């Protein structure tokens, strides 16, 4: 089951489970759309895999299968946009 992590690993912005802006790789590294399509150019900086839109879990299911609350943030951040 998807972890549905609560934030972007690059910029730390919030990505609630109903967000259509969340992007994930096959390992569930999680990013916002802005980072995924911008600085990351569609590839996960951790594993090199492709980033796709994270499916939204229906609200009715979230009560039984809640989203993760463990925030994952890249300590070194992602490369700045102007370096890409
Ligand atoms: Zn971001
Ligand atoms: Zn990854």
Coordinates of C-alpha atoms and ligand atoms in Angstrom, one line a residue:
X1 CA 0.0 0.0 0.0
X2 CA 1.2 3.5 -0.8
X3 CA 2.6 5.4 2.1
X4 CA 1.1 8.7 0.9
X5 CA 3.9 10.8 2.4
X6 CA 2.9 14.2 3.6
X7 CA 5.4 16.5 1.9
X8 CA 7.8 17.1 -1.0
X9 CA 11.3 15.7 -0.4
X10 CA 12.8 18.7 -2.2
X11 CA 11.1 21.8 -1.0
X12 CA 9.1 20.4 2.0
X13 CA 5.8 21.7 0.9
X14 CA 2.7 19.9 2.1
X15 CA 1.2 17.2 -0.2
X16 CA -2.1 16.1 1.4
X17 CA -3.5 12.7 0.4
X18 CA -6.1 14.3 -1.8
X19 CA -3.6 16.5 -3.6
X20 CA -3.3 16.1 -7.4
X21 CA 0.0 17.9 -7.3
X22 CA 1.9 14.9 -5.7
X23 CA 4.4 13.0 -7.8
X24 CA 6.0 9.7 -6.7
X25 CA 8.6 7.2 -8.0
X26 CA 8.3 3.4 -7.7
X27 CA 9.9 3.6 -4.2
X28 CA 7.4 6.2 -3.2
X29 CA 9.9 9.1 -3.1
X30 CA 7.5 11.9 -3.1
X31 CA 7.7 15.3 -4.7
X32 CA 5.4 18.2 -5.6
X33 CA 4.6 18.8 -9.2
X34 CA 6.6 22.0 -9.3
X35 CA 9.8 20.2 -8.3
X36 CA 9.1 17.1 -10.3
X37 CA 8.5 18.9 -13.5
X38 CA 11.0 21.7 -12.8
X39 CA 14.3 21.0 -11.2
X40 CA 14.0 17.2 -11.3
X41 CA 12.8 17.1 -15.0
X42 CA 10.6 14.1 -14.3
X43 CA 13.3 11.8 -12.7
X44 CA 13.6 10.9 -9.1
X45 CA 16.9 12.3 -7.7
X46 CA 17.2 9.3 -5.3
X47 CA 16.8 6.4 -7.6
X48 CA 16.7 7.9 -11.1
X49 CA 13.3 6.4 -11.7
X50 CA 10.4 8.1 -13.4
X51 CA 8.0 10.3 -11.4
X52 CA 4.3 9.9 -12.0
X53 CA 1.2 11.4 -10.5
X54 CA 0.4 9.9 -7.1
X55 CA -3.1 8.5 -7.2
X56 CA -5.6 10.0 -4.8
X57 CA -6.9 7.8 -2.1
X58 CA -10.6 8.2 -1.7
X59 CA -11.5 10.1 1.4
X60 CA -13.7 7.3 2.6
X61 CA -10.7 4.9 2.7
X62 CA -8.4 7.3 4.5
X63 CA -10.1 6.7 7.9
X64 CA -9.2 3.0 7.7
X65 CA -6.0 3.4 5.6
X66 CA -4.6 6.7 6.8
X67 CA -1.8 8.5 5.0
X68 CA 1.7 8.5 6.4
X69 CA 2.6 11.3 8.8
X70 CA 6.4 10.7 8.6
X71 CA 7.9 13.6 6.8
X72 CA 10.8 12.7 4.5
X73 CA 13.1 15.6 3.4
X74 CA 16.3 15.4 1.6
X75 CA 18.9 16.7 4.0
X76 CA 21.0 18.3 1.2
X77 CA 17.9 19.5 -0.7
X78 CA 17.6 19.2 -4.4
X79 CA 19.9 21.0 -6.9
X80 CA 18.8 24.7 -7.3
X81 CA 16.7 25.4 -10.4
X82 CA 19.3 27.6 -12.1
X83 CA 22.0 24.8 -11.8
X84 CA 19.9 22.4 -13.8
Ligands
LIG1 ZN1 8.6 20.5 -4.1
LIG2 ZN1 13.0 7.3 -6.1

